Short mmCIF file of C-alpha atoms in Angstrom, two decimals:
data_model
loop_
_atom_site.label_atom_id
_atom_site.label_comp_id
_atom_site.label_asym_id
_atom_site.label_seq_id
_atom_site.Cartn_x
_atom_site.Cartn_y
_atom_site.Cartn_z
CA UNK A 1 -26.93 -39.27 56.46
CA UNK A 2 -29.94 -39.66 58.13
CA UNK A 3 -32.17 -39.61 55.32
CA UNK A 4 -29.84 -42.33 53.88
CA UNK A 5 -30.34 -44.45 57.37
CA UNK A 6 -34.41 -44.14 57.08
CA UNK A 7 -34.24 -45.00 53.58
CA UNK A 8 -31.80 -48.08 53.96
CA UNK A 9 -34.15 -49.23 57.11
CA UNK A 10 -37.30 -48.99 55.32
CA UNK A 11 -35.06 -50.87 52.72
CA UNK A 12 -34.09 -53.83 54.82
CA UNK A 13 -36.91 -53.92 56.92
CA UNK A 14 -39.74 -52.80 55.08
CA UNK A 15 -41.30 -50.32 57.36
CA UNK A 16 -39.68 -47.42 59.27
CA UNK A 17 -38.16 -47.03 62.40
CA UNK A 18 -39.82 -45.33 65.42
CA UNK A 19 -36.81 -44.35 67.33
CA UNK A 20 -33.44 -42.78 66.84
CA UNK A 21 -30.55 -43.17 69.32
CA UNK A 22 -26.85 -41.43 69.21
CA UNK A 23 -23.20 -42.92 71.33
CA UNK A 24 -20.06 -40.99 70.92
CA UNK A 25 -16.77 -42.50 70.79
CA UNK A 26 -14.20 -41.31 73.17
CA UNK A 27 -10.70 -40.36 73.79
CA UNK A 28 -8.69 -41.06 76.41
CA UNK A 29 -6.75 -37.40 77.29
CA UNK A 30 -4.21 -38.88 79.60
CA UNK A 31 -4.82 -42.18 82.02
CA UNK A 32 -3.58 -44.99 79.76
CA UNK A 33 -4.23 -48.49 81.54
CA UNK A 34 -4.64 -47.70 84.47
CA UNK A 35 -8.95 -48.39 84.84
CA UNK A 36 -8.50 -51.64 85.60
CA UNK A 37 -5.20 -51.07 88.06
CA UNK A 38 -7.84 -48.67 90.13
CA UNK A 39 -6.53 -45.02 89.31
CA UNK A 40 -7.87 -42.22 87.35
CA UNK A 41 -8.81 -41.74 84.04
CA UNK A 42 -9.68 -38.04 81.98
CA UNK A 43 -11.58 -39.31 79.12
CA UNK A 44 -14.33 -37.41 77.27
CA UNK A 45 -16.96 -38.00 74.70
CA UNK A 46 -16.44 -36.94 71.03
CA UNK A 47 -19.17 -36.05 68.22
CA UNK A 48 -18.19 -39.53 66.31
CA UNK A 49 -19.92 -42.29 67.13
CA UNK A 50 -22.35 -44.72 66.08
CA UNK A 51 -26.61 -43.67 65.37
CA UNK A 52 -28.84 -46.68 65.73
CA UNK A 53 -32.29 -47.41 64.12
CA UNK A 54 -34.88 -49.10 66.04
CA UNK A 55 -38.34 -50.60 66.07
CA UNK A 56 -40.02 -53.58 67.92
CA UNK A 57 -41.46 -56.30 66.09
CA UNK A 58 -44.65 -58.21 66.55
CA UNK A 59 -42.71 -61.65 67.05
CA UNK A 60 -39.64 -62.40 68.77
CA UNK A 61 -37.25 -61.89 65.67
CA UNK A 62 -34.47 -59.66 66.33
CA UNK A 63 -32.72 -58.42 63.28
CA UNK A 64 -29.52 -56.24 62.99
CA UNK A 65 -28.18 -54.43 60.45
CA UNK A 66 -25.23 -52.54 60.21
CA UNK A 67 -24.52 -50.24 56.86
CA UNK A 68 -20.33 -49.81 57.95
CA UNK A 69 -20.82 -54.17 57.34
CA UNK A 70 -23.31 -54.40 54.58
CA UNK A 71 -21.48 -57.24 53.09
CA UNK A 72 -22.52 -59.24 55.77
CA UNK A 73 -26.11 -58.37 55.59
CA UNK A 74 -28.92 -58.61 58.14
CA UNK A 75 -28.03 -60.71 61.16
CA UNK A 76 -30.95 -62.46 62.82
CA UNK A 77 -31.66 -64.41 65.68
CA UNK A 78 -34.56 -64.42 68.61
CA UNK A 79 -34.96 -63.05 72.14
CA UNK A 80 -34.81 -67.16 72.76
CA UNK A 81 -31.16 -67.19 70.99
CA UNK A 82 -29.06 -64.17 72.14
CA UNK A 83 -26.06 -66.49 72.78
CA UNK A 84 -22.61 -65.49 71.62
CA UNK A 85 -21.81 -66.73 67.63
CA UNK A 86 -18.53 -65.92 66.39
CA UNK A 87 -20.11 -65.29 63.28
CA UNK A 88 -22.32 -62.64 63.95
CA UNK A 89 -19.52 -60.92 64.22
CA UNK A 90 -20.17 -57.15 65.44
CA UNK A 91 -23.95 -58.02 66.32
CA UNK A 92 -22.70 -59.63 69.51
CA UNK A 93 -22.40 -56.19 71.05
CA UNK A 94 -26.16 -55.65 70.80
CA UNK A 95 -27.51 -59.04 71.17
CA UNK A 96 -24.93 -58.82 74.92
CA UNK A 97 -27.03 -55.73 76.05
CA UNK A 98 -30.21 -57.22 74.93
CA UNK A 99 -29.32 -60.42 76.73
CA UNK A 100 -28.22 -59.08 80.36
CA UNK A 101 -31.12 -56.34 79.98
CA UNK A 102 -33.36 -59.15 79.53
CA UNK A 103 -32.47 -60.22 83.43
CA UNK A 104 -34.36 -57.23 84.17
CA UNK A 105 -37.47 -57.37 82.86
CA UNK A 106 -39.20 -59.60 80.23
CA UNK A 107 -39.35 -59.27 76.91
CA UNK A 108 -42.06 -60.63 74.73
CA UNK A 109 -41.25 -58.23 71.22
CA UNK A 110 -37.91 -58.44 68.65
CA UNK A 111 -36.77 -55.53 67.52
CA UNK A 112 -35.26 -54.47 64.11
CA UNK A 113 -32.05 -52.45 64.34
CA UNK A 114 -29.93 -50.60 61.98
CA UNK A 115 -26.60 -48.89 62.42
CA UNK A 116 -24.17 -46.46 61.05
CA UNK A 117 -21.21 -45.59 62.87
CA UNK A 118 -18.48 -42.72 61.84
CA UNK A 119 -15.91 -44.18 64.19
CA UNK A 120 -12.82 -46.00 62.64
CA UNK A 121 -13.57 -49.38 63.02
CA UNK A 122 -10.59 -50.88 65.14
CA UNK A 123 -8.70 -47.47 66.03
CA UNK A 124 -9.07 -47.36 69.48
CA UNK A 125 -11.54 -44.75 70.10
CA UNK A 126 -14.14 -47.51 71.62
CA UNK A 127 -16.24 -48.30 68.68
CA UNK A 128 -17.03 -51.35 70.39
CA UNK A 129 -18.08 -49.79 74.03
CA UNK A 130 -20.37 -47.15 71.52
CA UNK A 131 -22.42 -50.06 69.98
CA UNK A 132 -22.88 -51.92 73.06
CA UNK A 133 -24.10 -48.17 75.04
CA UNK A 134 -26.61 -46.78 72.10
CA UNK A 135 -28.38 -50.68 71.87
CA UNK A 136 -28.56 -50.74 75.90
CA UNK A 137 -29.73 -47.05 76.02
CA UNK A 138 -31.94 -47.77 73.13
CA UNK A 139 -33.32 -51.30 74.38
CA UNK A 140 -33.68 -49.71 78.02
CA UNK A 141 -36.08 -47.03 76.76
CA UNK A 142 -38.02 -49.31 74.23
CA UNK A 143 -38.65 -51.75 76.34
CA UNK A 144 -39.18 -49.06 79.56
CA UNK A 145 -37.07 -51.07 81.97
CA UNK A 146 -36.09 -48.31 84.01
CA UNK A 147 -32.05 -48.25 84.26
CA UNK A 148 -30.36 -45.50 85.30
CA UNK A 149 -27.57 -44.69 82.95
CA UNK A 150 -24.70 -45.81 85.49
CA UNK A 151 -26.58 -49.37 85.03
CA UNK A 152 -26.21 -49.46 81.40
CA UNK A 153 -22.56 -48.32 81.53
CA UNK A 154 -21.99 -51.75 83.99
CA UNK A 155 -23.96 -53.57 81.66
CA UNK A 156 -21.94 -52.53 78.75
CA UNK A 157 -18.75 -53.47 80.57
CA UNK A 158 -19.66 -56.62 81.83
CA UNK A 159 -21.41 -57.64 77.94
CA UNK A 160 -17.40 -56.73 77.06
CA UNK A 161 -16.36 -59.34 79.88
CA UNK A 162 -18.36 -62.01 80.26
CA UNK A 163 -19.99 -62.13 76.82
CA UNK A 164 -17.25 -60.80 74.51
CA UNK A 165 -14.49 -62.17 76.68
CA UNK A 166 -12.37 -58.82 76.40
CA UNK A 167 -11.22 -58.19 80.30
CA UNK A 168 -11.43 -53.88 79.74
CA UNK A 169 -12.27 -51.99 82.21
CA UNK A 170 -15.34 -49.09 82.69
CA UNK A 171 -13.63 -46.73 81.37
CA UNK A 172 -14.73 -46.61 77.67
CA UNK A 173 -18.55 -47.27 78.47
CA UNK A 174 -18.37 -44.69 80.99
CA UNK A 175 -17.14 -41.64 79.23
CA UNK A 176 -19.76 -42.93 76.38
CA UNK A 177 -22.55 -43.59 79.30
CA UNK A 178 -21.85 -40.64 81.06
CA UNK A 179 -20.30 -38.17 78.73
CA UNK A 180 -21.12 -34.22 78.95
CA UNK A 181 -20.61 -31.63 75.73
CA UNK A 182 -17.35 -29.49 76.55
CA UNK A 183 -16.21 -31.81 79.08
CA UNK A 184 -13.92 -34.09 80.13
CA UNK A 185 -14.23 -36.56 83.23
CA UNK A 186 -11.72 -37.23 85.98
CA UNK A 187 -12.92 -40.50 86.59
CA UNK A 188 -11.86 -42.93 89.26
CA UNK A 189 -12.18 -46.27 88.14
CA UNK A 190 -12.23 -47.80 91.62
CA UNK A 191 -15.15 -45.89 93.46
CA UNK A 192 -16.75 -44.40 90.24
CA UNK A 193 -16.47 -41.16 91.81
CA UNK A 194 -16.81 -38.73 88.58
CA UNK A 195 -15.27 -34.88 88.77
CA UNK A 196 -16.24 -32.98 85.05
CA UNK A 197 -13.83 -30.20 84.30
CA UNK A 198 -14.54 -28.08 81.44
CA UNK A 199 -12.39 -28.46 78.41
CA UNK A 200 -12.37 -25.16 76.47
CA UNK A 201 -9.20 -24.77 75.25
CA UNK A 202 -9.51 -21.26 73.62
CA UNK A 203 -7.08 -21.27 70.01
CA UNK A 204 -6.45 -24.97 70.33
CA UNK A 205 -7.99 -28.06 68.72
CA UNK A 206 -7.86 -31.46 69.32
CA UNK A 207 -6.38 -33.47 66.36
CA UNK A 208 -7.18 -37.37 66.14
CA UNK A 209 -4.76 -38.84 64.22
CA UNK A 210 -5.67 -42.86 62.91
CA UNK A 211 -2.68 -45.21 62.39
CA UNK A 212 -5.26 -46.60 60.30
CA UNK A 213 -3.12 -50.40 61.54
CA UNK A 214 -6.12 -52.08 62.77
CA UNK A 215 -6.03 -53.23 66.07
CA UNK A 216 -8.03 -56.00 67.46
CA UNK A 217 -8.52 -55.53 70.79
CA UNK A 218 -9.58 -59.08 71.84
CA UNK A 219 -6.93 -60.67 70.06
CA UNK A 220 -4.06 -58.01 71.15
CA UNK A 221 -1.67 -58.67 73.79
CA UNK A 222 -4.27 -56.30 76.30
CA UNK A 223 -5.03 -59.32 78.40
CA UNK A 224 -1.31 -60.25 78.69
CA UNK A 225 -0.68 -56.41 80.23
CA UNK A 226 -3.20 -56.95 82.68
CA UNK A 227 -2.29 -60.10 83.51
CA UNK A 228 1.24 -58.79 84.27
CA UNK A 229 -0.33 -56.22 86.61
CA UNK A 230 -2.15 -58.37 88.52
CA UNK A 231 0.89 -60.58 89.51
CA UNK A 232 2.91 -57.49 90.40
CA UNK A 233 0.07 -56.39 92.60
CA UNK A 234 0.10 -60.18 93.83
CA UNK A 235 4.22 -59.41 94.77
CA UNK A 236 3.53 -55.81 96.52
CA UNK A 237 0.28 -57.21 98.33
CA UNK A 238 3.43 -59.44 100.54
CA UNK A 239 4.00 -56.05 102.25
CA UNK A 240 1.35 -53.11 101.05
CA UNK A 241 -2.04 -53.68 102.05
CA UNK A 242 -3.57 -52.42 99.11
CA UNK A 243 -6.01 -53.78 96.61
CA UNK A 244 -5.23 -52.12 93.42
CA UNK A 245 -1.77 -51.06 92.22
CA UNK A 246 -3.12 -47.28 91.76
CA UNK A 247 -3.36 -46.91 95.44
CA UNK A 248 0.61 -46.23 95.95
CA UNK A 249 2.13 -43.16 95.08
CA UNK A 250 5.19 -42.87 93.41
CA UNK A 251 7.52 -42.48 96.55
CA UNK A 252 5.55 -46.04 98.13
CA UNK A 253 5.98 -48.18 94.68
CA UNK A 254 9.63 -47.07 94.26
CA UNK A 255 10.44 -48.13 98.43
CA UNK A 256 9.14 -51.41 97.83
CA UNK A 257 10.42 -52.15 94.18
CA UNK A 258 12.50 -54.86 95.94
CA UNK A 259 9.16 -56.95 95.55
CA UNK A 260 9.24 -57.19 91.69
CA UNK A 261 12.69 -58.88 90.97
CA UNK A 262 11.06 -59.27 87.68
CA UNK A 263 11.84 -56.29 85.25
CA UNK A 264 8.80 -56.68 82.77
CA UNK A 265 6.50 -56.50 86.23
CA UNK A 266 8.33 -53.32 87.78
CA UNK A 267 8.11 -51.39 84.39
CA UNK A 268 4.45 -52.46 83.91
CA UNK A 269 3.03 -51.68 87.67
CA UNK A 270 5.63 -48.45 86.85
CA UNK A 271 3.89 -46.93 84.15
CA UNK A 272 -0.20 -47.66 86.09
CA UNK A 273 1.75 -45.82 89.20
CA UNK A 274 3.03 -43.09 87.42
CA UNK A 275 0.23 -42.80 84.98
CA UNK A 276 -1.98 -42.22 88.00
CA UNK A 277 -0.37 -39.63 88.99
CA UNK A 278 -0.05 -37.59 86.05
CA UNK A 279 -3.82 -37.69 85.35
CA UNK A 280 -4.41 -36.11 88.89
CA UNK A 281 -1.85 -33.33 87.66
CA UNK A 282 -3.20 -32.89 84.86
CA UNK A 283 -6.90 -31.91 86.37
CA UNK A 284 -4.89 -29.29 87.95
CA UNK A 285 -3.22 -28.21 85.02
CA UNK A 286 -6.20 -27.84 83.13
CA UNK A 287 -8.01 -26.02 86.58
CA UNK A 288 -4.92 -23.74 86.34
CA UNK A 289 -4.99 -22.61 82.78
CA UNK A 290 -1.56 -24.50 82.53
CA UNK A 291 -2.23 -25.89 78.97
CA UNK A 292 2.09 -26.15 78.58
CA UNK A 293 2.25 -28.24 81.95
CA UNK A 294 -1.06 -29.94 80.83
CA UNK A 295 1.03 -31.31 77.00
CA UNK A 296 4.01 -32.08 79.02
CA UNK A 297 1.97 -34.45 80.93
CA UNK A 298 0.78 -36.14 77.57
CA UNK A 299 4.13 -36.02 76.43
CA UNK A 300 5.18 -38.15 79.83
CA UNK A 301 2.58 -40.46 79.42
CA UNK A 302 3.15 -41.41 76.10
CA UNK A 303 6.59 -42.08 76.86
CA UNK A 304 5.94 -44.37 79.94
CA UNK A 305 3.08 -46.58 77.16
CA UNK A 306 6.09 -47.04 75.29
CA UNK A 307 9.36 -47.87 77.13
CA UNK A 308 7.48 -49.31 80.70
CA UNK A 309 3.78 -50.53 79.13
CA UNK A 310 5.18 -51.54 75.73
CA UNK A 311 2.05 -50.75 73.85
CA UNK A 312 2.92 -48.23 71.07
CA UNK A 313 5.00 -49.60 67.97
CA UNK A 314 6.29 -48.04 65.36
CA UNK A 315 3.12 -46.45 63.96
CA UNK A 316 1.78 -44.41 67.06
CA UNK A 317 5.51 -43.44 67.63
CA UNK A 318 6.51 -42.54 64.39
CA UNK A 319 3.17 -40.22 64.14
CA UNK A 320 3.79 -38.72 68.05
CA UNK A 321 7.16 -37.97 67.38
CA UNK A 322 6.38 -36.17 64.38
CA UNK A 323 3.57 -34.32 66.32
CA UNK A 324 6.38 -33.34 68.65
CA UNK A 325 9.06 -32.27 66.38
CA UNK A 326 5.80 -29.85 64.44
CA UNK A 327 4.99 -28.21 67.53
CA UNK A 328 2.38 -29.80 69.03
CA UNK A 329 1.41 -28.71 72.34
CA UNK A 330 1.00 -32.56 73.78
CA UNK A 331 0.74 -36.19 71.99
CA UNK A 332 0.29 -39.35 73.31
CA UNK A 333 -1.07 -42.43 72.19
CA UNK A 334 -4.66 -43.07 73.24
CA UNK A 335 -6.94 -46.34 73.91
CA UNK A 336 -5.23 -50.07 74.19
CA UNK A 337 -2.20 -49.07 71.80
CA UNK A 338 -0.92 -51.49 69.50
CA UNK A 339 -2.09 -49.52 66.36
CA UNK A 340 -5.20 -47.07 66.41
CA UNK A 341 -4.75 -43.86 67.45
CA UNK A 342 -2.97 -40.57 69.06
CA UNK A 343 -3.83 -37.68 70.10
CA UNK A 344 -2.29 -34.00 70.00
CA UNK A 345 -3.38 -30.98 71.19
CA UNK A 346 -2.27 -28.36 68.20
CA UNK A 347 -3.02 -24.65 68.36
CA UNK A 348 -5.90 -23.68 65.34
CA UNK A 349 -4.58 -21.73 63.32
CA UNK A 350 -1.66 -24.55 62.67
CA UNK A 351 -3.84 -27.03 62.50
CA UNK A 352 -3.68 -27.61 58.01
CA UNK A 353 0.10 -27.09 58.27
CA UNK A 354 0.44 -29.80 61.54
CA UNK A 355 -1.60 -32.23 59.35
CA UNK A 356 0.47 -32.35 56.32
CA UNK A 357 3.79 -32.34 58.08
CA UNK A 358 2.94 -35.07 60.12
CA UNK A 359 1.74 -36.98 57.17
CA UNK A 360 3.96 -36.47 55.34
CA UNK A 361 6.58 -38.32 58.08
CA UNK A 362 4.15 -41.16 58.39
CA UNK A 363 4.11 -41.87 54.75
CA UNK A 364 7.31 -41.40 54.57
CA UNK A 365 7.68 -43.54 57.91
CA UNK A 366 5.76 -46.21 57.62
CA UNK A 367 4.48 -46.42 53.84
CA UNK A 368 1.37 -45.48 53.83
CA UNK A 369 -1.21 -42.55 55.23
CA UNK A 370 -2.88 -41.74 58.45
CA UNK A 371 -5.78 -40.55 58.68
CA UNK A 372 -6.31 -37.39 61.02
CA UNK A 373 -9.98 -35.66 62.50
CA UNK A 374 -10.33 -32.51 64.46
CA UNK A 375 -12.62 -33.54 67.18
CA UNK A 376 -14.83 -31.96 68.85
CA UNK A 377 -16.38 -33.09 72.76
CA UNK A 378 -19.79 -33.41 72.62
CA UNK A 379 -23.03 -35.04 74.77
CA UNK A 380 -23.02 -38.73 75.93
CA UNK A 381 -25.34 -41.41 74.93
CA UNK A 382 -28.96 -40.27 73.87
CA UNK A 383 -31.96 -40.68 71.75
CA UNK A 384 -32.42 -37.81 68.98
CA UNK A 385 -36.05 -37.50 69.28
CA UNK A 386 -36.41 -34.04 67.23
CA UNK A 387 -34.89 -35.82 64.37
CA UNK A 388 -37.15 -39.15 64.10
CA UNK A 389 -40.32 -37.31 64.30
CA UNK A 390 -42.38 -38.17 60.93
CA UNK A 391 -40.27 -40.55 59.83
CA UNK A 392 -42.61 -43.69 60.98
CA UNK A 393 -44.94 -45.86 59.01
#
């Protein structure tokens, strides 16, 4: 692959690049939706992702290329033009970075980029949030402005915000951002406050498995759930001072469930209270060696996403059930829902058997196949410098 990458760069740009730049994806272990209600997260980095090629220019060109879109060819514009086009399609996540980074420093130099990402496009494991953290971590050393890697993670969320128009919160940049090999991150998405815990999980594996239904995160019904959230925070702010719904235990939100009247609110600020506090069981779970307790959990939170958050449908259920009834230690759903992806935690050596079963329920199910990857958790955002070496000119 990355002989294929300098080749096709050389190819569209006509020289090579100078520098070579890696972003995982990520999964979400348990801590669905609840980033932007203020609670905790336990996300971790994953050896997909998306490599970026990159050179500057000697004019203020800046030309993208991505090889998963080659249809649409080589997207260009100028340091002058970095506003949002619909159709540029996926190059809006890099021109974003380049355009907020460009409030820090000035920039006189284009750049050529190329991409290739291994992620599935649209299955929730943050393809997006990966693009927009390799250009800023890319951009940020080529241009030597200086940001410290918790900068580009805020810049990445607020080029998803402001620029995309996608209201996420910092979760996905940050386990991309800050992700560490063997790790996962109990992350609080209210202070930032970041605990790693290591996740070796001796004789288990972690087993992606794609809905391959493509979910389209700005045009899903995300906004709508968060919208609901922040009214039934709005109804429980009349008695709870509290600024985020993730700041009541369970025992608090159920006392004062008189405030949401409204059945859709109460199950939605339900599932971010509850959610919350599985996730901080969980870290002890894991701390404890309690990898039964520790699927339970997943098991819990999947069920909350679907009866109280409403985010699953048919395809993650039908392919978490199935991981259930084939043993699986713990499934859930993981990312936004509505199509993409689950997770389950499956002991190795029934890892070929798991696979087929469960695909064989899905077809059955739904049609047509999923699409499942044993994952690994690997490093965070960073350039590959031993692997670029010789490969300018």
């Amino acid at each position: 692959m990355r002989e294929m990458m300098h080749t096709e760069f050389r190819k569209r740009f006509l020289e090579g690049a100078t520098h070579q730049f890696f972003a995982p994806g990520r999964i979400n272990l348990i801590g669905e939706h609840v980033d932007y209600n203020g609670g905790h997260v336990f996300p971790a980095a994953i050896t997909f992702g998306t490599y970026m090629l990159v050179r500057k220019r000697d004019d203020r060109m800046c030309r993208f290329y991505s090889i998963n879109f080659e249809s649409q060819g080589v997207i260009e514009t100028s340091i002058d033009r970095l506003t949002y086009r619909e159709e540029d399609g996926w190059a809006n996540y890099p021109k974003a970075m380049l355009h907020y980074l460009m409030s820090h420093g000035v920039i006189t130099e284009g750049v050529d980029c190329l991409y290739y990402g291994n992620i599935p496009n649209g299955a929730g494991l943050s393809s997006s949030a990966s693009i927009e953290l390799v250009s800023g971590y890319a951009f940020n050393e080529l241009y030597a402005f200086g940001l410290s890697p918790l900068e580009l993670v805020k810049l990445g969320q607020r080029a998803e915000n402001e620029y995309i128009g996608v209201n996420s919160g910092i979760m996905d940049q940050f386990a991309i951002g800050m992700g560490m090999k063997d790790h996962a991150m109990l992350l609080d998405c209210e202070t930032l406050e970041c605990e790693y815990a290591p996740f070796k999980l001796d004789g288990l594996s972690i087993v992606i498995m794609n809905t391959n239904k493509r979910r389209e995160l700005a045009d899903s019904k995300y906004n709508e759930r968060r919208n609901e959230c922040e009214r039934a925070l709005l109804n429980l702010q009349r008695e709870l001072e509290i600024t985020a719904l993730c700041e009541l235990d369970v025992e608090t939100f159920e006392d004062h469930r008189h405030l949401l009247q409204d059945d859709t609110l109460y199950r939605r600020a339900r599932h971010a209270v509850t959610e919350n506090a599985r996730t901080l069981e969980a870290l002890e779970a894991l701390k404890g060696n309690e990898i039964e307790r520790f699927g339970r959990l997943m098991n819990d939170s999947h069920r909350s996403l679907d009866k109280d958050y409403e985010v699953t449908g048919k395809e993650l259920n039908t392919l978490v059930e199935a991981a259930w009834e084939n043993h699986a230690i713990g499934a859930r759903m993981t990312g936004a829902g509505f199509g993409g992806c689950a997770i389950s935690l499956v002991k190795q050596e029934s890892v070929d058997r798991f696979i087929e079963k469960v695909q064989s329920t899905y077809l059955k199910t739904i049609g047509y196949e999923a699409t499942f990857y044993v994952a690994s958790i690997g490093p965070g955002v960073h350039e590959i410098i031993e692997q670029v070496k010789g490969e300018t000119g």
